[in-house]
Amino acid sequence: DTAVSQTPKYLVTQMGNDKSIKCEQNLGHDTMYWYKQDSKKFLKIMFSYNNKELIINETVPNRFSPKSPDKAHLNLHINSLELGDSAVYFCASSQGGRDTDTQYFGPGTRLTVL
Amino acid sequence: AQSVTQLDSQVPVFEEAPVELRCNYSSSVSVYLFWYVQYPNQGLQLLLKYLSGSTLVKGINGFEAEFNKSQTSFHLRKPSVHISDTAEYFCAVNLANDYKLSFGAGTTVTVRA
């Protein structure tokens, strides 16, 4: 059983389109995250939710909107896609979002904006 | 604010040789330290973490790391690498009482036969 899953694995789209990436975790964790990994493999936190409540909201364009329908799911919707949005997006989860918690990562979604 | 510096962007190494990946951090408060590994085309997984206690931490796949508070370092080592250790390695820091994990830029380890 996959612990943290993301769909789709690959996403190729045109500039200006709107797209969503879905994430689900079956670990029973309370906290979920979205990270962006750029072409140089640098990883940066974008958002974090704890029990469906937003707790981290980094400096991300408001074209990016996370949605957590329940604590097992955290989806990422992106409006008006731009070339610079091309990256690998990782979802992760942790037990409680504490500073000592291990984060479990999904396999990533490679987004290519043409 | 904290920052994480991984001093080597690429480390080529021969199979069965030892490897050390360097990580330094800067913070004025207590930190928790992590090493994650990313195999090609996969997500990250935890190798090991330092929370408190013994400064030598053992992780999965034969890796270990040593926390050195005076040098603000958390270097990762493995005495004998395998081809399967070829991956990207990330050092990460979490401030005490903070929710955010900050990652270093990563070190690419390539193991050759």
PDB file of C-alpha atoms in Angstrom, chain A residues 9 33 35 37 40-43 45 55-56 58 90 96-103 105-107 110, chain B residues 32 34 36 38 41-46 49 51 88 90 94-101 103-105:
ATOM      1  CA  LYS A   9       2.715  11.681 -11.940  1.00  0.00           C
ATOM      2  CA  TYR A  33       2.549  19.634   3.074  1.00  0.00           C
ATOM      3  CA  TYR A  35       6.810  21.377  -1.608  1.00  0.00           C
ATOM      4  CA  GLN A  37      11.464  21.261  -6.235  1.00  0.00           C
ATOM      5  CA  LYS A  40      18.342  22.636  -9.493  1.00  0.00           C
ATOM      6  CA  LYS A  41      16.638  20.222  -7.073  1.00  0.00           C
ATOM      7  CA  PHE A  42      16.163  22.903  -4.430  1.00  0.00           C
ATOM      8  CA  LEU A  43      13.186  22.052  -2.215  1.00  0.00           C
ATOM      9  CA  ILE A  45       7.900  24.455   1.432  1.00  0.00           C
ATOM     10  CA  ILE A  55      -0.599  26.492   9.278  1.00  0.00           C
ATOM     11  CA  ILE A  56       2.151  27.368   6.798  1.00  0.00           C
ATOM     12  CA  GLU A  58       4.928  30.672   2.366  1.00  0.00           C
ATOM     13  CA  PHE A  90       5.938  16.893  -3.730  1.00  0.00           C
ATOM     14  CA  GLY A  96       1.511  15.951  14.033  1.00  0.00           C
ATOM     15  CA  GLY A  97       3.510  18.633  12.252  1.00  0.00           C
ATOM     16  CA  ARG A  98       5.885  18.876  15.192  1.00  0.00           C
ATOM     17  CA  ASP A  99       9.444  20.046  14.807  1.00  0.00           C
ATOM     18  CA  THR A 100      10.709  16.509  15.556  1.00  0.00           C
ATOM     19  CA  ASP A 101       8.406  14.629  13.198  1.00  0.00           C
ATOM     20  CA  THR A 102       9.578  12.671  10.182  1.00  0.00           C
ATOM     21  CA  GLN A 103       7.925  13.733   6.961  1.00  0.00           C
ATOM     22  CA  PHE A 105       6.947  12.130   0.848  1.00  0.00           C
ATOM     23  CA  GLY A 106       4.926  11.175  -2.171  1.00  0.00           C
ATOM     24  CA  PRO A 107       6.571  10.242  -5.489  1.00  0.00           C
ATOM     25  CA  ARG A 110       6.423  16.660 -12.659  1.00  0.00           C
TER      26      ARG A 110
ATOM     27  CA  TYR B  32      16.528  19.286  14.996  1.00  0.00           C
ATOM     28  CA  PHE B  34      17.569  15.406   9.370  1.00  0.00           C
ATOM     29  CA  TYR B  36      16.775  12.619   3.565  1.00  0.00           C
ATOM     30  CA  GLN B  38      15.969  10.931  -2.968  1.00  0.00           C
ATOM     31  CA  ASN B  41      12.543   9.664  -9.964  1.00  0.00           C
ATOM     32  CA  GLN B  42      11.270   9.071  -6.438  1.00  0.00           C
ATOM     33  CA  GLY B  43      10.174  11.076  -3.433  1.00  0.00           C
ATOM     34  CA  LEU B  44      12.357  11.726  -0.406  1.00  0.00           C
ATOM     35  CA  GLN B  45      12.722   9.270   2.449  1.00  0.00           C
ATOM     36  CA  LEU B  46      14.288   9.714   5.851  1.00  0.00           C
ATOM     37  CA  LYS B  49      17.543  12.344  12.348  1.00  0.00           C
ATOM     38  CA  LEU B  51      16.709  15.154  18.109  1.00  0.00           C
ATOM     39  CA  GLU B  88      20.457  12.923  -4.092  1.00  0.00           C
ATOM     40  CA  PHE B  90      19.388  16.434   1.464  1.00  0.00           C
ATOM     41  CA  ASN B  94      13.817  22.311  11.845  1.00  0.00           C
ATOM     42  CA  LEU B  95      13.922  24.977  14.524  1.00  0.00           C
ATOM     43  CA  ALA B  96      12.618  23.939  17.910  1.00  0.00           C
ATOM     44  CA  ASN B  97       8.929  24.929  18.169  1.00  0.00           C
ATOM     45  CA  ASP B  98       8.703  25.685  14.449  1.00  0.00           C
ATOM     46  CA  TYR B  99       6.674  23.817  11.874  1.00  0.00           C
ATOM     47  CA  LYS B 100       8.981  24.410   8.925  1.00  0.00           C
ATOM     48  CA  LEU B 101      11.649  22.089   7.591  1.00  0.00           C
ATOM     49  CA  PHE B 103      16.393  21.939   3.187  1.00  0.00           C
ATOM     50  CA  GLY B 104      19.917  22.334   1.913  1.00  0.00           C
ATOM     51  CA  ALA B 105      20.580  22.431  -1.820  1.00  0.00           C
TER      52      ALA B 105
END
